[in-house]
CSV table of C-alpha atoms and ligand atoms in Angstrom, one decimal:
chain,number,residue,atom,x,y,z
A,2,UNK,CA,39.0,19.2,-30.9
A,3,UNK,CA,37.4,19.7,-34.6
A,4,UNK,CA,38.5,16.8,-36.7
A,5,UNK,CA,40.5,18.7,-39.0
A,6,UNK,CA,42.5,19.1,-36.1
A,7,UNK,CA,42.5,15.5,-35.2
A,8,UNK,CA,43.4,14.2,-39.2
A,9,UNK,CA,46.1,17.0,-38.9
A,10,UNK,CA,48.0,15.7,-36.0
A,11,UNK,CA,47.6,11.8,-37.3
A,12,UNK,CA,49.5,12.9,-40.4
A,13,UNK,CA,52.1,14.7,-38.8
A,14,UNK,CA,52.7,11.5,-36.7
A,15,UNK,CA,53.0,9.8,-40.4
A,16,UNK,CA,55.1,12.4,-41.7
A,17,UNK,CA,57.4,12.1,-38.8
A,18,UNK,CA,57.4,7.9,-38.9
A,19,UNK,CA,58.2,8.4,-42.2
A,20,UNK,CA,61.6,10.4,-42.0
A,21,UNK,CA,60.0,12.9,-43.5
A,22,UNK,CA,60.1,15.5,-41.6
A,23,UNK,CA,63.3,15.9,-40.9
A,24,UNK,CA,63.4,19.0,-37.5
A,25,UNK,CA,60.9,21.3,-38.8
A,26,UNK,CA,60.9,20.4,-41.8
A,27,UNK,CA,57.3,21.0,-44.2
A,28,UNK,CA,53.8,22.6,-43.4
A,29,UNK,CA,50.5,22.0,-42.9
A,30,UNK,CA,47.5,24.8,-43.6
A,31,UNK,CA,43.8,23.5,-43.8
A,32,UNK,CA,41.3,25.5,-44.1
A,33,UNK,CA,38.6,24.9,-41.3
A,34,UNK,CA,36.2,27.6,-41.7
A,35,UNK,CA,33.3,25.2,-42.0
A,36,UNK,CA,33.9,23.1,-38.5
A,37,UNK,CA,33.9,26.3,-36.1
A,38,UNK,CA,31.5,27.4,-34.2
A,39,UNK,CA,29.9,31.1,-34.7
A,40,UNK,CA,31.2,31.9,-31.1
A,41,UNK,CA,34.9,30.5,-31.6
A,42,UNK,CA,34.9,32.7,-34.8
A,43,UNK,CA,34.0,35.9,-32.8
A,44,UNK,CA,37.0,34.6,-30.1
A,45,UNK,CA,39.0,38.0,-29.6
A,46,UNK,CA,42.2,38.1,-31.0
A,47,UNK,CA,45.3,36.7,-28.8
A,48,UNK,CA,48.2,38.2,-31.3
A,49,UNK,CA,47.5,40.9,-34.6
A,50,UNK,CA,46.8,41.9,-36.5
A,51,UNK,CA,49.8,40.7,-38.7
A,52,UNK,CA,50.4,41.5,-42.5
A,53,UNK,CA,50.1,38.1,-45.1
A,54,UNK,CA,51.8,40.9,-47.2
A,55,UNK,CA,49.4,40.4,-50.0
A,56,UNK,CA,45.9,41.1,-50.8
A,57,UNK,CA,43.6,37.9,-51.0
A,58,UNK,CA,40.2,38.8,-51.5
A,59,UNK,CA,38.8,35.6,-51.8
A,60,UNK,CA,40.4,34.4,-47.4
A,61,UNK,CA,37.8,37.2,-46.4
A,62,UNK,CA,36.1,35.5,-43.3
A,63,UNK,CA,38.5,32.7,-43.7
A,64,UNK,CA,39.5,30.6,-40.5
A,65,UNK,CA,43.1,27.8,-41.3
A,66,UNK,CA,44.9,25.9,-39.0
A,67,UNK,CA,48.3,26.8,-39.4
A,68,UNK,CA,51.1,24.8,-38.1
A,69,UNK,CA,53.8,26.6,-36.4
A,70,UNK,CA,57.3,28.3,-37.7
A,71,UNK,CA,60.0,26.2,-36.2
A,72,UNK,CA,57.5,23.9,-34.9
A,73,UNK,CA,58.1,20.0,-35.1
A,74,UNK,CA,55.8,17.9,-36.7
A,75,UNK,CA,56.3,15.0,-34.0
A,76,UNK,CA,55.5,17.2,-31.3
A,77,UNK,CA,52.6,18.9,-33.5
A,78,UNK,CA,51.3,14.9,-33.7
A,79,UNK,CA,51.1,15.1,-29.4
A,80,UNK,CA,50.1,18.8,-29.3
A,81,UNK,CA,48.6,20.4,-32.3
A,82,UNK,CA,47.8,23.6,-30.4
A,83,UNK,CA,51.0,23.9,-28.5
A,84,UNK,CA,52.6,23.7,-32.1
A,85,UNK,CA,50.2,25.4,-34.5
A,86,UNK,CA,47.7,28.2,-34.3
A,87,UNK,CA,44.4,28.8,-35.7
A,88,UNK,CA,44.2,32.2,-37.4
A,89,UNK,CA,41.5,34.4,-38.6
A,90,UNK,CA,42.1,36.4,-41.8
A,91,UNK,CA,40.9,40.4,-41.5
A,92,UNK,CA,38.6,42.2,-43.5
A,93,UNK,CA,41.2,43.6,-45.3
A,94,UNK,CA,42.3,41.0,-46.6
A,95,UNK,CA,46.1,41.6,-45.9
A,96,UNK,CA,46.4,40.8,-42.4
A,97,UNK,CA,45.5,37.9,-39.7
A,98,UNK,CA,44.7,37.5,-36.2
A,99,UNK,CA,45.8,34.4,-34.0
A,100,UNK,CA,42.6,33.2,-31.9
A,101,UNK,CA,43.5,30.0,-30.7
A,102,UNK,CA,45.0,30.0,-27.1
A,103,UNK,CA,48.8,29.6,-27.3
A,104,UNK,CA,49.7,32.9,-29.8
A,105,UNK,CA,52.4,30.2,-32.3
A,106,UNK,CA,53.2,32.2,-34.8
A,107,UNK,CA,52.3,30.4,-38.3
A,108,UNK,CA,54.6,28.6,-41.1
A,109,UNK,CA,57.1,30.8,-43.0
A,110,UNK,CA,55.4,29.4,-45.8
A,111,UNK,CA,52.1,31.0,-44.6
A,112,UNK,CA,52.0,33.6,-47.7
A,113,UNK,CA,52.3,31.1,-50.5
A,114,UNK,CA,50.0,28.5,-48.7
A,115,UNK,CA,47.1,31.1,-48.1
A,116,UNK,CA,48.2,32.2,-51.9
A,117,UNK,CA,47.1,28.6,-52.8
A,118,UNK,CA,43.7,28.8,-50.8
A,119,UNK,CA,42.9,31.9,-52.3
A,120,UNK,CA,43.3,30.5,-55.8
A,121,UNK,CA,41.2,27.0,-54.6
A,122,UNK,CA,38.5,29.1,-53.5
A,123,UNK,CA,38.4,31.8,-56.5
A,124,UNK,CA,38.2,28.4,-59.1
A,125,UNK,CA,35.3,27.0,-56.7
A,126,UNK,CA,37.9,23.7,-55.7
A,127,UNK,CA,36.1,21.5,-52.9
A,128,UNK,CA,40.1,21.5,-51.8
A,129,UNK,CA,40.9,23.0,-48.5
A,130,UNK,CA,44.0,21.1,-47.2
A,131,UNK,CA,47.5,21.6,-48.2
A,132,UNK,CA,50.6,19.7,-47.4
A,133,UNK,CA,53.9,20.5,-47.6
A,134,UNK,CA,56.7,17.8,-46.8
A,135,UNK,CA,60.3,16.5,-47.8
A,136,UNK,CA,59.4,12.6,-48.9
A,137,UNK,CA,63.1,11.1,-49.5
A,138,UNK,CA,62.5,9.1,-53.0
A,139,UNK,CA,60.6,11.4,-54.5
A,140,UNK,CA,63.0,14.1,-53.6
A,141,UNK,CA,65.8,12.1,-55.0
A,142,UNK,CA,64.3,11.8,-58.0
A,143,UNK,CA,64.3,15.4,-58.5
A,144,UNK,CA,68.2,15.5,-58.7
A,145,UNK,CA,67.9,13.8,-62.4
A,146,UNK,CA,67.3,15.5,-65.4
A,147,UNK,CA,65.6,12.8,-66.8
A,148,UNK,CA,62.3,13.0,-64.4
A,149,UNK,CA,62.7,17.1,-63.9
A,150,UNK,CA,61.0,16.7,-68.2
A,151,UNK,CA,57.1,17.6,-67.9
A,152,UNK,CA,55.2,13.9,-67.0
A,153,UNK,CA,58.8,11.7,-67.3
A,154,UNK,CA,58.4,10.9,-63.5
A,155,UNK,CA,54.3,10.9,-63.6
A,156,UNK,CA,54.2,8.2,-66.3
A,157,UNK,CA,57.3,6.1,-64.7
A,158,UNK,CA,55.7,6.3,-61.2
A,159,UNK,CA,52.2,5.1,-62.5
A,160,UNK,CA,53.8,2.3,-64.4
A,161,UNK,CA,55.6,1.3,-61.3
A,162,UNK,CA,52.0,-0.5,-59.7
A,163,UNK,CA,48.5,-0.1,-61.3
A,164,UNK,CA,47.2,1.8,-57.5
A,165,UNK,CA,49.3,4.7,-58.4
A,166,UNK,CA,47.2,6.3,-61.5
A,167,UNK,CA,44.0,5.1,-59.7
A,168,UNK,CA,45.0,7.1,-56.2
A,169,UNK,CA,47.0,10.2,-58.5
A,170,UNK,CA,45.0,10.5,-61.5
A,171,UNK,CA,46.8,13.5,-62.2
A,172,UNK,CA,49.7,12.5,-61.8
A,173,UNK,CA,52.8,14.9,-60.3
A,174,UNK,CA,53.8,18.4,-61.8
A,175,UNK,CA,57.7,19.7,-61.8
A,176,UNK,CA,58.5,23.0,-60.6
A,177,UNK,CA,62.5,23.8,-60.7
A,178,UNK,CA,64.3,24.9,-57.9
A,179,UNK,CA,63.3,28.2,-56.4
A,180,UNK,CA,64.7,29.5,-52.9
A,181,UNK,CA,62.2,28.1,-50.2
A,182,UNK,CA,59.2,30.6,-48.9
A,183,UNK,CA,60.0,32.9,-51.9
A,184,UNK,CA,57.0,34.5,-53.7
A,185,UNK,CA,58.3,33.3,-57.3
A,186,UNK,CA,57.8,29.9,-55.8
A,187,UNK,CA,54.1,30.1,-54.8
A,188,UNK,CA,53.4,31.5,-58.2
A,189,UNK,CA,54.9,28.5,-59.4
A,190,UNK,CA,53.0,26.2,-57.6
A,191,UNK,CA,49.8,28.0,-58.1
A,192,UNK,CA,50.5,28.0,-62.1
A,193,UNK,CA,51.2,24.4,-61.5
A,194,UNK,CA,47.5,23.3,-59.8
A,195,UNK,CA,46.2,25.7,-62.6
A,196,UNK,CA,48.0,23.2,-65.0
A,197,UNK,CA,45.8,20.5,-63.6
A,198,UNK,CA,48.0,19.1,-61.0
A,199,UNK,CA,47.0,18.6,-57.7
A,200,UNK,CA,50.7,17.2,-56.2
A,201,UNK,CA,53.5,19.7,-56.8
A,202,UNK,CA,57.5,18.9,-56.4
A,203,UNK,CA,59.5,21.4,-56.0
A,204,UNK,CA,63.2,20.5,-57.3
A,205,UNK,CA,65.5,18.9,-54.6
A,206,UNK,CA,63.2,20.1,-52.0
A,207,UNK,CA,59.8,18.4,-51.5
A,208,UNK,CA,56.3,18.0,-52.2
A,209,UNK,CA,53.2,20.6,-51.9
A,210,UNK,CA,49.8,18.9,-52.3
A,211,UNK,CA,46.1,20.1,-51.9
A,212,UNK,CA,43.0,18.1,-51.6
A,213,UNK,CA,39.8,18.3,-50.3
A,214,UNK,CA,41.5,17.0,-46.2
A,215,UNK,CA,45.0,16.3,-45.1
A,216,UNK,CA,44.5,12.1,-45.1
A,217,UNK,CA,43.9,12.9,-48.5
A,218,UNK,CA,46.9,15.0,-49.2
A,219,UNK,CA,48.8,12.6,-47.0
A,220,UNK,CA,47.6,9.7,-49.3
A,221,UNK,CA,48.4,11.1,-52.3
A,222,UNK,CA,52.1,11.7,-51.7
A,223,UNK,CA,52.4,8.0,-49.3
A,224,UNK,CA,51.2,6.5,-52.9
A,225,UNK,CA,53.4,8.2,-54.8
A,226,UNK,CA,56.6,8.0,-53.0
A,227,UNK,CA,55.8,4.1,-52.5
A,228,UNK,CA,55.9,3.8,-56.6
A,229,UNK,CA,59.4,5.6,-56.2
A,230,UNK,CA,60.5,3.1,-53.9
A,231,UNK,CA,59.7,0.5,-55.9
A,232,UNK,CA,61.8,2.1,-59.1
A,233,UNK,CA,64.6,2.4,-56.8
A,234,UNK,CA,63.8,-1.2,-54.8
A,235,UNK,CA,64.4,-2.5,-58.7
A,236,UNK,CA,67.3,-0.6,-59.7
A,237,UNK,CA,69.2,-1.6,-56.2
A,238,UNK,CA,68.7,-5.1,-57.9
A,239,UNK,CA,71.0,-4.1,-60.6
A,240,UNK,CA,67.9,-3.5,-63.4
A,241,UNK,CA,66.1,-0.8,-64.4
A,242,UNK,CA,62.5,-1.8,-63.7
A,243,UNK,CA,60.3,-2.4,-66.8
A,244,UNK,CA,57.2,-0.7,-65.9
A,245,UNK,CA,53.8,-1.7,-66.8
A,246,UNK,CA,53.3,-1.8,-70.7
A,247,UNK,CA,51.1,1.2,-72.6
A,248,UNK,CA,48.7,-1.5,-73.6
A,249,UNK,CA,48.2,-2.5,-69.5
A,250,UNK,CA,48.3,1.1,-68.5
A,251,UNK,CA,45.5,1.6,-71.5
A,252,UNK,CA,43.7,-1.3,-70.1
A,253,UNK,CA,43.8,0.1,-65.9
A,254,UNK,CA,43.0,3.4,-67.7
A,255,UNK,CA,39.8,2.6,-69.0
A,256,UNK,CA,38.9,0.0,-65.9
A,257,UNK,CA,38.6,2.8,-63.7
A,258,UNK,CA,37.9,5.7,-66.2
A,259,UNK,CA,41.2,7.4,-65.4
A,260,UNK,CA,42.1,9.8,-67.5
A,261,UNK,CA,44.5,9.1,-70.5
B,26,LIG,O1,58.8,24.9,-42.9
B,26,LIG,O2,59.9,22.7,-45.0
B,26,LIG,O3,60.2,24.6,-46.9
B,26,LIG,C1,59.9,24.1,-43.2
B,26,LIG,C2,59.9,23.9,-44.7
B,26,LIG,C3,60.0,25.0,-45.6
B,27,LIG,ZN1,60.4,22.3,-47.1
């Protein structure tokens, strides 16, 4: 098995351990075109071709794991072919083939993350994984007002440990609630990333984060959701936490030439 493959199924195991991945709950795409071989590319199709129902010019000769629709991500952790599919995408653009043995059919989130690879590629991003899960704190968070405001949750959860600007220099962008797998919600993501971010909420729903593989992703979110813990860890202690000061956050800022 390519390592993508391998990293994919280790953090579905995590996502699972985590409780958050609730049934079949998030997503996984990653695209792999790089690791196959010239002869798996060639593979004839098992199911397809079936319509992404857009045009993305820049997936042409593009190859992405995909996990499955419906598909678990504990049993994807034991059997990442039995519970996701590697696709091919057409030379038109609008459709894809399945190749890989077992015909799973993909996400139902497979048009707004191939929406999000198309955009990575046209802006030359080194990104091709992107993660899509339901982390419990930082969820929770997203039922406030207070850290729905542009940056209010970014500059609370970096203050929470000095790790958490270091690991998610750019810190995490808001996107309000928008009915799961609509199109309206991948163009808000995608406006997101183009905002700078590169770890996306989506109000009381979850997380969607690229980077350049899926331990990466994985990362980012685990650090994170870990600072949101701790703001919660302090206010089950009957305080609101104080955060680290500006002048220490200026201070880790320039230690590890973070951006401001
Ligand atoms: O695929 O989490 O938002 C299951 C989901 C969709
Ligand atoms: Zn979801």
């Amino acid at each position: 098995m390519i390592k993508e493959i391998e990293q994919i199924a280790e953090v579905a195991g995590y996502l699972w351990q985590k409780g958050w991945a609730e049934r079949n709950g998030g997503n996984i795409t990653v695209n792999i075109t790089g690791s196959l071989s010239a002869a798996y590319k060639s593979s004839p199709a098992v199911k397809g071709p079936i319509s992404i129902g857009q045009k993305l010019p820049r997936l042409k000769g593009c190859f992405f794991y995909c996990k499955g629709t419906g598909k678990r991500m504990r049993d994807l952790s034991r059997s990442p072919m039995e519970n996701g599919s590697i696709i091919r995408i057409c030379d038109d653009c609008e459709h894809y083939e399945i190749i890989s043995d077992v015909p799973v059919m993909p996400t139902s989130e497979l048009p707004s993350h191939l929406a999000v690879h198309n955009y990575l590629i046209e802006h030359g991003s080194p990104f091709k994984a992107s993660l899509h899960t339901h982390p419990i704190e930082l969820v929770a968070l997203t039922h406030s007002r207070e850290w729905l405001e542009k940056d209010a949750a970014t500059n609370m959860l970096w203050s929470m440990i000095p790790e958490t600007k270091a690991f998610c220099p750019k810190g995490l962008g808001m996107v309000p609630y928008m009915l799961p797998g609509s199109v309206e919600l991948a163009k808000a993501t995608i406006d997101t990333i183009d905002e700078g971010y590169d770890v996306v909420m989506w109000e009381k729903h979850g997380v969607f984060a690229v980077d350049t593989n899926i331990i990466d992703a994985f990362d980012q979110v685990d650090v994170l959701n870990k600072a949101a813990q701790i703001y919660i860890a302090g206010r089950n202690m009957g305080f609101v936490p104080e955060g680290m000061t500006a002048a220490q956050m200026a201070e880790m800022s320039k230690a590890f030439n973070l951006p401001k």
